[in-house]
Coordinates of C-alpha atoms and ligand atoms in Angstrom, one line a residue:
X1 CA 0.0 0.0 0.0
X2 CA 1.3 3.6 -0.8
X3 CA 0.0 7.0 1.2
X4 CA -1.0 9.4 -1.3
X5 CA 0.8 12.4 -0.8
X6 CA -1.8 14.2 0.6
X7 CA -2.1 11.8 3.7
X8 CA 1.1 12.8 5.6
X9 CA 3.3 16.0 5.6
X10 CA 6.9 16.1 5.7
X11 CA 8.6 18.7 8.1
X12 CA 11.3 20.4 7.1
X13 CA 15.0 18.5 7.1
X14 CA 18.6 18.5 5.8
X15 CA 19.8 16.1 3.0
X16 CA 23.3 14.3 3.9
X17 CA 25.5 16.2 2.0
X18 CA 24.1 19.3 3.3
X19 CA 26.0 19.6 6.3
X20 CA 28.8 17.1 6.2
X21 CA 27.4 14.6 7.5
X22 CA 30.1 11.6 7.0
X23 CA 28.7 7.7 7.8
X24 CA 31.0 7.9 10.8
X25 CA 28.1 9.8 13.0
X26 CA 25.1 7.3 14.1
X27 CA 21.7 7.5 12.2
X28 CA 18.6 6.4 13.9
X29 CA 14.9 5.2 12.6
X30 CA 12.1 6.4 15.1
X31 CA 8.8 5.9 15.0
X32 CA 5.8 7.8 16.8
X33 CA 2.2 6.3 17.2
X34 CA 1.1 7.1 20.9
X35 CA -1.9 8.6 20.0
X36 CA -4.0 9.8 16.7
X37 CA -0.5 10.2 14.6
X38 CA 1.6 8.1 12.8
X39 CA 5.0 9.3 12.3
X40 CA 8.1 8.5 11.3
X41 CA 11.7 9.9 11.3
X42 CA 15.5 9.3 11.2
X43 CA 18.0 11.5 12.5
X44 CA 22.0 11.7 12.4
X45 CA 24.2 13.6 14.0
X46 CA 26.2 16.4 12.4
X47 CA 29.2 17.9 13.3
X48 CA 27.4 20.6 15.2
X49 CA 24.1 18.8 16.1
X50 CA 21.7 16.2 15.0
X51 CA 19.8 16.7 11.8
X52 CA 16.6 15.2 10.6
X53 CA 17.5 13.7 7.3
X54 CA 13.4 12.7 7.1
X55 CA 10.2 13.0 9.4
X56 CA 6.7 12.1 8.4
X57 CA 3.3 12.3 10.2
X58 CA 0.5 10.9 9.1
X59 CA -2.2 13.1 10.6
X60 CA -5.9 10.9 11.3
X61 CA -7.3 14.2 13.2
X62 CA -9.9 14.6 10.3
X63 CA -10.9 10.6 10.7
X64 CA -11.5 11.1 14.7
X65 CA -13.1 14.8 14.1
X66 CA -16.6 13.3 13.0
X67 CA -16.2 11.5 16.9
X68 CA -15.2 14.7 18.7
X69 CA -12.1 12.6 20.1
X70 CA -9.7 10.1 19.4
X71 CA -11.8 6.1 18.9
X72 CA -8.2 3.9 20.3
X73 CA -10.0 0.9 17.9
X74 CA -9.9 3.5 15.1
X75 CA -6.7 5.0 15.9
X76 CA -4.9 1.7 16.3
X77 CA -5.7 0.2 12.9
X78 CA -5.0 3.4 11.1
X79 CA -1.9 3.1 12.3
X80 CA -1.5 -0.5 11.1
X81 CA -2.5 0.8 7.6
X82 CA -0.1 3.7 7.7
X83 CA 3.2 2.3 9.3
X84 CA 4.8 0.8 6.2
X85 CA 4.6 3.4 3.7
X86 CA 5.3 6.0 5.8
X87 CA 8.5 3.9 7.1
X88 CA 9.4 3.7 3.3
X89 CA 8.5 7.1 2.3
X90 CA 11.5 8.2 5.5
X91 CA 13.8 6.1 4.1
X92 CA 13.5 7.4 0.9
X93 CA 13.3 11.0 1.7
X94 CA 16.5 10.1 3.9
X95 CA 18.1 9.2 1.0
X96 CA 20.0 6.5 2.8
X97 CA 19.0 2.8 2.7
X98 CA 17.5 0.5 5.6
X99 CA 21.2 -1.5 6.1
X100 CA 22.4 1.9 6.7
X101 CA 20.3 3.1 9.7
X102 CA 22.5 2.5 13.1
X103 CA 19.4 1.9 15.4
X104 CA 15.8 2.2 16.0
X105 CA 13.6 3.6 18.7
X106 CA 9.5 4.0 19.1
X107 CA 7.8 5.4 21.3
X108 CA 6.6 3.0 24.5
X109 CA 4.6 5.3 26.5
X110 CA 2.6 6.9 27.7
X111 CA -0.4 6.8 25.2
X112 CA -3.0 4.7 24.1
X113 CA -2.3 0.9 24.2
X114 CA -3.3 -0.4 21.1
X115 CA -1.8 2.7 19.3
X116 CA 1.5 2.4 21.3
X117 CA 1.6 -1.3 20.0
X118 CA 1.9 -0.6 15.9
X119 CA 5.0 1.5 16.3
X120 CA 6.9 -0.3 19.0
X121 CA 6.0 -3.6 17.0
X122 CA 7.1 -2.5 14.1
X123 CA 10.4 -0.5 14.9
X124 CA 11.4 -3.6 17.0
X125 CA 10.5 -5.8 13.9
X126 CA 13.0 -3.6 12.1
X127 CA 16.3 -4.3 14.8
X128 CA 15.2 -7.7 14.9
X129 CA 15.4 -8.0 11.1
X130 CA 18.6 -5.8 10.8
X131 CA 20.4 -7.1 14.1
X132 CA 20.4 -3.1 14.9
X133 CA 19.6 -1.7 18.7
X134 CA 16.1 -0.7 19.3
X135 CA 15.1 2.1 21.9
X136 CA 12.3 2.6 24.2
X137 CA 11.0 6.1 24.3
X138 CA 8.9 7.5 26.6
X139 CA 6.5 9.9 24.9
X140 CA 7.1 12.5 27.4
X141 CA 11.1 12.8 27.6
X142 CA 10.7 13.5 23.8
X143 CA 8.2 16.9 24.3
X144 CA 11.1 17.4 26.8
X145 CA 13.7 17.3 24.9
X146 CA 12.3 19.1 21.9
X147 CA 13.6 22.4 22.5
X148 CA 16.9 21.2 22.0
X149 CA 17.3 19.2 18.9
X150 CA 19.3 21.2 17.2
X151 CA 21.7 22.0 19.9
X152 CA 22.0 18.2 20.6
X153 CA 22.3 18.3 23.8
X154 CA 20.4 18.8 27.3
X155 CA 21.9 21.7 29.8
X156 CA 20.2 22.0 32.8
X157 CA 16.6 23.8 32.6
X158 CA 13.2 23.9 33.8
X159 CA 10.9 22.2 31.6
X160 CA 6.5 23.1 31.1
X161 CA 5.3 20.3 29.1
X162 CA 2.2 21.3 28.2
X163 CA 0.1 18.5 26.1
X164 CA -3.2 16.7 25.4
X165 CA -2.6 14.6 28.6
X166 CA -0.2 16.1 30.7
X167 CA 0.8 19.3 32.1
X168 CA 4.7 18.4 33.9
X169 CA 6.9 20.8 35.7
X170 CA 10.0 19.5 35.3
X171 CA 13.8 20.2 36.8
X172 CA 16.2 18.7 34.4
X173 CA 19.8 19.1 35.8
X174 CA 21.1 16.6 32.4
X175 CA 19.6 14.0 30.3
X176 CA 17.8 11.0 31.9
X177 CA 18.0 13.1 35.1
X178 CA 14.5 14.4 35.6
X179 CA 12.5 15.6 38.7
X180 CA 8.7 16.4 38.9
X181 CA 8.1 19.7 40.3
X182 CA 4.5 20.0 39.7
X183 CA 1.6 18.1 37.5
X184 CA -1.9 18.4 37.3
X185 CA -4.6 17.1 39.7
X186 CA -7.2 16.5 37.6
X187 CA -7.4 17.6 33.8
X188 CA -4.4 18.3 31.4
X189 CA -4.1 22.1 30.1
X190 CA -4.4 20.4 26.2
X191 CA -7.8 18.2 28.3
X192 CA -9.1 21.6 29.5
X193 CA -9.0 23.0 26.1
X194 CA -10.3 20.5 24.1
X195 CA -13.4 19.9 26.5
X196 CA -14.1 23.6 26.5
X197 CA -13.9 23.4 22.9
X198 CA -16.1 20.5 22.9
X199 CA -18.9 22.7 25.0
X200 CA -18.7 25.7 22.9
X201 CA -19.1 23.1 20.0
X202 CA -16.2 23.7 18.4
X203 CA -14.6 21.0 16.3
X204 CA -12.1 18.6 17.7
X205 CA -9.0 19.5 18.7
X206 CA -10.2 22.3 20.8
X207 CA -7.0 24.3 21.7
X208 CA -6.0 25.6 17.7
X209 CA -9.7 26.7 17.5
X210 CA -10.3 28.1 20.8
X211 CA -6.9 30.2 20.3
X212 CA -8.2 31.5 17.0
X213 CA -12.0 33.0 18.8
X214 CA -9.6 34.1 21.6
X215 CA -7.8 36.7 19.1
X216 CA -11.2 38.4 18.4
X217 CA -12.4 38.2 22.5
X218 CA -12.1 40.6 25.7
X219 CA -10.0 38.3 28.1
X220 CA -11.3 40.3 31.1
X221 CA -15.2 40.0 29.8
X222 CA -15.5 36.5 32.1
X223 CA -13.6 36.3 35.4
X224 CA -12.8 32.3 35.5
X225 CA -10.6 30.8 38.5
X226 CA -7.0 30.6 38.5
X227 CA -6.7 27.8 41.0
X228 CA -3.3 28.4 43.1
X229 CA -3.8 25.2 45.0
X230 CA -1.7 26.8 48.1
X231 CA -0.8 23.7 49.6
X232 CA 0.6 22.6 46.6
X233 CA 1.9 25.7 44.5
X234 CA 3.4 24.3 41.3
X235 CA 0.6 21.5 40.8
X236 CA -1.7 22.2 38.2
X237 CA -5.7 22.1 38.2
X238 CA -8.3 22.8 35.3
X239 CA -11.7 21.2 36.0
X240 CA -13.1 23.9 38.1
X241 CA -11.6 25.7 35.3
X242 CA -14.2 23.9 33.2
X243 CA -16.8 23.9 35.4
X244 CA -16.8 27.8 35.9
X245 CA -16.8 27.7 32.1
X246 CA -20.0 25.4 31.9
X247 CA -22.1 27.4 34.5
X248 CA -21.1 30.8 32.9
X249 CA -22.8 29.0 29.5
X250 CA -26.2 28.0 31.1
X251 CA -26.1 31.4 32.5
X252 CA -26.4 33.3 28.9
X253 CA -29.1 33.9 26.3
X254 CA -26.8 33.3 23.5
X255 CA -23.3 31.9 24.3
X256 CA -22.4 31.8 20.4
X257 CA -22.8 35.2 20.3
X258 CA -20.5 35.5 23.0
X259 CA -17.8 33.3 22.0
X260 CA -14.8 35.2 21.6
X261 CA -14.8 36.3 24.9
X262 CA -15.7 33.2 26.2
X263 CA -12.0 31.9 24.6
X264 CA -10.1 34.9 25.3
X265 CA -11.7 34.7 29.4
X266 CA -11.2 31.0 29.1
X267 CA -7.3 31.0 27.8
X268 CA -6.5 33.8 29.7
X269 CA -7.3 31.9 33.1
X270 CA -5.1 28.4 31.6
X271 CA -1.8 31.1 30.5
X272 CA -1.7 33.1 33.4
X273 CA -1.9 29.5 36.0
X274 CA 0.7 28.2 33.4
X275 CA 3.3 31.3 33.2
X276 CA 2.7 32.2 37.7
X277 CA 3.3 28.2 38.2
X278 CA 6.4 28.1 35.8
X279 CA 7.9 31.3 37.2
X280 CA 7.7 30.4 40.7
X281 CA 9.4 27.2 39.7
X282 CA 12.3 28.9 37.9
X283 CA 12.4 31.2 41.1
X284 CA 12.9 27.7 43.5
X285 CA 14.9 26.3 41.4
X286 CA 17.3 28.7 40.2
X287 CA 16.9 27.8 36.6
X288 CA 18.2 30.2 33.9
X289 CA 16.6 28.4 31.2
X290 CA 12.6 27.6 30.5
X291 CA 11.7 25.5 27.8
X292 CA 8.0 25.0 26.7
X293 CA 6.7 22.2 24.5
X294 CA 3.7 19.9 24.0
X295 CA 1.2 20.6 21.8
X296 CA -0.1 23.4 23.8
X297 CA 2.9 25.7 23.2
X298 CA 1.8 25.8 19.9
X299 CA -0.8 28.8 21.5
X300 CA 1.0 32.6 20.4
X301 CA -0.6 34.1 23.3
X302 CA 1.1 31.7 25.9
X303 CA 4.3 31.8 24.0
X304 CA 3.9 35.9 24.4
X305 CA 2.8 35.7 28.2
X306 CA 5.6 33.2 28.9
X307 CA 8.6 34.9 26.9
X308 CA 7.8 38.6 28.4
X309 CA 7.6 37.0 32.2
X310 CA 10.7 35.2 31.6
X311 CA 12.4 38.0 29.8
X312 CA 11.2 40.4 33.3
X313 CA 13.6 38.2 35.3
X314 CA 16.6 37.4 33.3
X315 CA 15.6 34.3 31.9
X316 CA 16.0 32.3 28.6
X317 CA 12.8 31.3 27.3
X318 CA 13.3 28.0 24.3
X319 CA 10.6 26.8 22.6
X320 CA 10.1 24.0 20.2
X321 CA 10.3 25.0 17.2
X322 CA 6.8 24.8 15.7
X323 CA 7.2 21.6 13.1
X324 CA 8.3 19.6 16.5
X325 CA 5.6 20.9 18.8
X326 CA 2.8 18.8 18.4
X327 CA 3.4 14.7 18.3
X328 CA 5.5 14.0 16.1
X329 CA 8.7 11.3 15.6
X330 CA 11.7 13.7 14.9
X331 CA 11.1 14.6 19.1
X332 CA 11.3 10.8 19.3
X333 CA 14.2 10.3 17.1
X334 CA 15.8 12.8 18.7
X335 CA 15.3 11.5 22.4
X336 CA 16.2 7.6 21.1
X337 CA 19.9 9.1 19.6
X338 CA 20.6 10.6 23.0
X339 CA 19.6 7.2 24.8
X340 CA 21.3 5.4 21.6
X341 CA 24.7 7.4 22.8
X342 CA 24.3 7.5 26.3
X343 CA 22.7 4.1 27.6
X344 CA 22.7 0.3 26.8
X345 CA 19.7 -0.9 24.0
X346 CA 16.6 -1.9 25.4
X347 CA 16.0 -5.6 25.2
X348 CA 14.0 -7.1 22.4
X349 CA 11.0 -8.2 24.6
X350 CA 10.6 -4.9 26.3
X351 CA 6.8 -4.2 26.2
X352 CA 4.4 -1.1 26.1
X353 CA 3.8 0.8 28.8
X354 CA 0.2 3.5 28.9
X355 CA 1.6 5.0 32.0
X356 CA 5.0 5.3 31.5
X357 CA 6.4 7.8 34.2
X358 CA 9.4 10.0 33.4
X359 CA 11.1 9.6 36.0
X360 CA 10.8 5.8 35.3
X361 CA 13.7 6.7 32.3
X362 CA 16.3 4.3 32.5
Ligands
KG4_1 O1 1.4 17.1 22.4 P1 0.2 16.9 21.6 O2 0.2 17.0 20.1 O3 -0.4 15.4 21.9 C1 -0.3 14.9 23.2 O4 0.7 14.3 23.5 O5 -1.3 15.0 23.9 O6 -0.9 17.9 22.2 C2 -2.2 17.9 21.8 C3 -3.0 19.0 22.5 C4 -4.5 19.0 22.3 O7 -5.1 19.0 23.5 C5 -4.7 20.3 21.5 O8 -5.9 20.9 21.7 C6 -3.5 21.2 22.1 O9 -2.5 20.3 22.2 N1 -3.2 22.3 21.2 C7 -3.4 23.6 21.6 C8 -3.0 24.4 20.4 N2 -2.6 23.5 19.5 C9 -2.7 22.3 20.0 N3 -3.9 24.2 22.7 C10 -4.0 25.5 22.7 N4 -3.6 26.3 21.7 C11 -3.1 25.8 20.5 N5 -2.8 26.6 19.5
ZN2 ZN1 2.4 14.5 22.8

């Protein structure tokens, strides 16, 4: 089976020659499928960083639109569908040939089981076939890590992950070394937006659509909660968020005609909890730099918030850039080179893993 070219998009990336790239420097396979997309990517370092030679995603958003959410059942044999082709689309775009590749990684949690299976499946098909080291990735470490592919290499920072399922303070002193600070309660900042979205009837995913309204809206027209959870400063909670959101809907006429303010009031309330949290954390912790990734730093107005608070106190804001931010296999390739140079392979037999905590890194 081939994917027409209008099922996947290719991100940007660097042909070998390029940047003098010799076969000395390890190139690594990496495949992505925790959740709705299937992507693939391999990446080699150069003599001043790693370089994506290829990354694909294979987008199904439009397939789990008509269910306002992701179906796993759906997701999971879409994936199934997609994985070859896209696998041989990377290689080709790579330019480089399957013998070639050094090692493989996919991603092993967290996410949805049955997606989570296709990719690790596969890419440990592939090192079995080739003899070649395979890589378990957790999900997670690769939004972590984003901000830094093309440095290609992890100084010590403070890290907002901001995604679909998680919203993760984190104190990286170095790679694999990784602290919680703070995480949410109760829904994820990505959760909160896409359930909002799903009340105001806007189509699935929420945050993109809600940030759009928000542009038009009057951010002080609703006053909704900023929860500072005293007892527990850098955790993170949303659903009374929500709720506030929901009550202030069944209190008006004609919410549609109010929408824009409902997103502005709405995103307003989820930045400033994100940027208070993430500066009190840098303020504990002595951090000097703050990275932001997930899918949610793909929102302008928290990038904004987040880069002039950082910028009041001296400190160096990085975010992914925006190809990387939402899920995607070049963050995966990316983290599986770093374990592929630092640690031992992962054995062949090594499973899935929904929950997969980061600190649980190897
Ligand atoms: O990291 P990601 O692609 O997938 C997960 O690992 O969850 O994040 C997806 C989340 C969704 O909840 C989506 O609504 C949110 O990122 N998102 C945004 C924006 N773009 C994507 N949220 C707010 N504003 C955006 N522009
Ligand atoms: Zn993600």
């Amino acid at each position: 089976m081939h994917l027409s070219a209008n099922l996947f998009s290719r991100i940007l990336t660097f042909s070998l020659s390029e940047k003098g790239i010799t076969s000395a420097q390890p190139m690594l396979l990496a495949i992505e499928s925790s959740c709705d997309e299937t992507a693939v990517a391999i990446i080699r370092r150069g003599p001043d960083g790693p370089y994506l030679l290829s990354s694909l995603i294979s987008s199904q958003i439009e397939i789990h639109r008509q269910y306002g959410g992701v179906v796993p059942e759906v997701a999971c044999r879409n994936h199934a569908q997609r994985i070859r082709p896209l696998v041989q689309q990377a290689i080709i775009d790579a330019g480089v040939t399957l013998d070639q590749i050094d090692a493989f990684a996919a991603t092993r949690g967290p996410g949805l089981a049955s997606s989570l299976l296709v990719g690790l499946a596969y890419a440990k098909g592939l090192a079995t076939a080739t003899g070649k080291p395979f890589y378990g990735v957790n999900h997670m470490e690769g939004h972590l890590l984003s901000p830094f592919l093309e440095l290609g290499t992890v100084p010590p920072h403070l890290g907002l992950i901001v995604s679909g399922g998680h919203t993760l303070l984190i104190d990286a002193q170095s790679h694999g070394n990784y602290q919680f600070l703070g995480r949410t309660i109760d829904d994820a900042a990505g959760e909160a937006f896409d359930k909002v979205g799903r009340m105001l009837q806007l189509p699935y995913p929420g945050g993109p659509e809600i940030e759009k309204h928000a542009r038009e809206g009057n951010p002080k027209t609703f006053r909704f909660p900023r929860a500072p959870l005293k007892d527990r400063p850098l955790d993170f909670s949303f659903s009374g968020l929500k709720t506030a959101v929901l009550y202030q809907l069944q209190k008006l006429d004609d919410p549609q005609a109010q929408l824009a303010d409902i997103c502005a009031s709405f995103q307003a309330a989820v930045i400033d909890t994100l940027v208070r949290k993430t500066l009190l954390a840098a303020e504990k912790t002595g951090h000097k730099i703050v990275t932001l990734s997930g899918g949610v730093a793909c929102n302008k107005a928290l990038q904004e918030e987040l880069r002039l608070a950082c910028q009041n106190e001296g400190i160096e804001l990085r975010l992914t850039r925006p190809a990387l931010t939402t899920d995607n296999a070049g963050m995966i390739a990316f983290a599986g080179l770093l374990a592929h140079e630092n640690r031992k392979p992962d054995p062949l037999n090594i499973g899935i893993d929904p929950n997969l905590s980061l600190t649980a890194l190897r």
